[in-house]
Coordinates of C-alpha atoms in Angstrom, one line a residue:
C22 CA -86.0 -69.2 158.9
V23 CA -88.5 -70.6 156.3
M24 CA -91.7 -68.7 155.4
S25 CA -94.8 -70.5 154.3
G26 CA -97.0 -69.0 151.6
A27 CA -100.0 -70.9 152.9
T28 CA -103.0 -69.0 154.1
F29 CA -105.8 -70.1 156.1
A30 CA -109.4 -69.2 155.6
D31 CA -111.6 -68.3 158.5
T32 CA -115.2 -69.2 159.2
W33 CA -117.2 -66.5 160.8
T34 CA -120.6 -67.0 162.3
V35 CA -123.4 -64.4 162.4
D36 CA -126.5 -64.7 164.7
D37 CA -129.0 -61.9 165.4
D38 CA -129.4 -63.5 168.9
G39 CA -125.7 -62.5 169.8
K40 CA -124.4 -66.0 170.2
A41 CA -121.9 -65.8 167.4
D42 CA -118.9 -63.9 166.1
F43 CA -121.1 -61.1 164.8
E44 CA -124.7 -60.0 165.4
N45 CA -125.0 -58.4 161.7
I46 CA -123.9 -59.5 158.3
Q47 CA -122.2 -56.4 157.4
A48 CA -119.8 -56.5 160.4
A49 CA -118.8 -60.0 159.3
V50 CA -118.2 -58.9 155.7
D51 CA -116.1 -56.0 156.9
A52 CA -113.9 -58.3 159.0
A53 CA -113.6 -61.1 156.4
S54 CA -110.7 -61.6 154.0
D55 CA -110.7 -63.3 150.6
G56 CA -111.3 -67.1 150.9
D57 CA -113.3 -66.8 154.2
E58 CA -116.7 -68.2 154.8
I59 CA -119.5 -66.4 156.7
V60 CA -122.3 -68.7 158.0
V61 CA -125.5 -66.9 158.9
M62 CA -127.9 -68.4 161.4
P63 CA -131.7 -68.2 160.8
G64 CA -133.1 -64.8 161.7
T65 CA -133.9 -61.3 160.2
Y66 CA -130.9 -59.1 159.3
T67 CA -131.2 -55.5 158.5
S68 CA -128.9 -52.4 158.7
M69 CA -128.9 -48.8 159.7
Q70 CA -126.4 -47.9 156.9
D71 CA -127.7 -45.8 153.9
G72 CA -128.3 -47.6 150.6
H73 CA -128.1 -51.3 151.4
V74 CA -128.2 -54.0 154.1
V75 CA -125.0 -55.8 152.8
N76 CA -122.2 -54.4 150.7
M77 CA -119.9 -57.4 149.6
L78 CA -117.0 -54.8 149.4
G79 CA -115.3 -56.6 146.4
K80 CA -114.4 -59.5 148.7
A81 CA -114.1 -63.2 147.5
V82 CA -115.9 -64.7 150.3
T83 CA -118.8 -67.2 150.7
L84 CA -121.8 -65.6 152.4
R85 CA -124.3 -68.4 153.2
S86 CA -127.2 -69.5 155.4
S87 CA -126.6 -72.3 157.9
D88 CA -128.1 -74.7 155.3
P89 CA -128.5 -73.2 151.9
S90 CA -130.1 -76.3 150.4
D91 CA -133.0 -76.4 153.0
P92 CA -135.9 -74.3 152.0
D93 CA -137.0 -73.8 155.6
V94 CA -133.6 -72.4 156.5
V95 CA -133.6 -70.1 153.4
A96 CA -137.1 -68.9 154.3
A97 CA -135.9 -68.1 157.9
T98 CA -132.6 -66.6 157.0
I99 CA -133.8 -63.0 155.8
I100 CA -132.0 -60.0 154.6
D101 CA -134.6 -57.3 155.1
G102 CA -134.3 -53.9 153.5
E103 CA -137.2 -52.6 155.6
N104 CA -138.5 -50.8 152.5
T105 CA -135.8 -48.1 152.9
R106 CA -132.7 -49.8 151.3
R107 CA -131.7 -52.5 149.0
G108 CA -130.8 -55.9 150.3
L109 CA -127.5 -56.7 148.6
A110 CA -124.8 -54.6 146.9
C111 CA -122.0 -55.7 144.6
F112 CA -120.3 -52.8 142.8
N113 CA -116.7 -53.3 143.8
Q114 CA -115.8 -55.8 141.0
E115 CA -116.8 -58.9 142.8
T116 CA -115.9 -62.0 141.0
S117 CA -117.5 -65.5 140.8
K118 CA -115.7 -66.1 144.0
T119 CA -118.1 -63.9 145.8
I120 CA -120.7 -66.5 146.7
I121 CA -124.2 -65.6 148.3
S122 CA -126.2 -68.7 149.1
G123 CA -129.4 -69.6 151.0
F124 CA -131.1 -66.3 151.8
T125 CA -134.5 -64.7 151.4
I126 CA -133.9 -61.1 150.3
T127 CA -137.1 -59.1 150.9
N128 CA -138.5 -55.6 151.4
G129 CA -135.6 -54.0 149.5
Y130 CA -136.1 -50.6 148.0
G131 CA -134.0 -49.2 145.1
V132 CA -132.6 -46.0 146.5
V133 CA -130.5 -43.4 144.8
F134 CA -127.0 -44.7 144.3
E135 CA -124.4 -42.1 143.2
Y136 CA -121.8 -43.1 140.6
D137 CA -119.6 -41.4 137.9
S138 CA -121.9 -38.5 137.2
G139 CA -125.4 -38.5 138.6
G140 CA -127.5 -41.2 140.2
E141 CA -130.1 -43.8 139.5
I142 CA -132.9 -45.4 141.6
T143 CA -132.2 -49.0 141.0
G144 CA -132.1 -52.5 142.5
G145 CA -134.4 -53.2 145.2
G146 CA -133.3 -56.7 146.1
M147 CA -129.8 -56.4 144.8
Y148 CA -127.7 -53.9 143.0
C149 CA -124.9 -55.4 140.8
R150 CA -122.7 -53.1 138.7
Y151 CA -119.5 -54.4 136.9
S152 CA -119.3 -57.4 139.3
N153 CA -119.9 -61.1 138.8
P154 CA -121.0 -62.7 142.0
T155 CA -122.5 -66.2 142.3
L156 CA -125.9 -66.6 143.9
N157 CA -127.5 -69.9 144.8
H158 CA -130.6 -71.0 146.6
C159 CA -131.8 -67.3 147.1
T160 CA -135.4 -66.0 147.1
F161 CA -136.2 -62.5 146.1
K162 CA -139.6 -61.3 147.3
D163 CA -141.4 -57.9 147.8
N164 CA -138.6 -55.9 146.5
V165 CA -139.2 -52.7 144.5
S166 CA -137.5 -49.9 142.7
D167 CA -138.7 -46.5 141.4
A168 CA -136.7 -47.1 138.2
Y169 CA -135.1 -50.4 137.3
G170 CA -134.7 -53.8 138.8
G171 CA -137.1 -54.5 141.7
G172 CA -135.5 -58.0 142.2
I173 CA -132.0 -57.4 140.8
Y174 CA -130.5 -54.5 138.8
S175 CA -127.5 -55.7 136.8
F176 CA -125.3 -53.5 134.7
G177 CA -122.2 -54.6 133.1
A178 CA -122.3 -57.6 135.2
Q179 CA -122.5 -61.5 134.6
L180 CA -124.2 -62.9 137.7
S181 CA -124.4 -66.7 138.1
L182 CA -128.0 -67.5 139.4
T183 CA -128.7 -71.1 140.3
N184 CA -131.9 -72.2 142.0
C185 CA -133.0 -68.7 142.8
K186 CA -136.6 -67.6 142.9
F187 CA -138.2 -64.3 142.1

């Protein structure tokens, strides 16, 4: 019996109309494994969880819209914090292999995030702590925080931002 060390990446689709593997982005991230790709169809995606719409969970996955280089698709593929939670969270030592591409992140609100001892109100659009994700073709708009980082709050992180708008 010979065992192969080869692994296969999966491609997951997300569509808020229910015509895909998942209806929300977080469920797809939860199911994904390192190396997988999550393709999100145009629509508005939000969440009922506390703190953020999408937590990347330290996974080395690609999370992208259906066409990250098309400005119309980016404008129509929305992560919406509904003015009650941040859009994206990377605080689980994500690396540059965590790729987020082709989204409009809007209406994020920097909420209290507990860590070590105490909490801060930071990062409306995105909270990034000790993580190094790669962001391409993302637009951050109408995100706020009571303390730091309306668009992005980054602490101990080295984000790679390419063709992003604030």
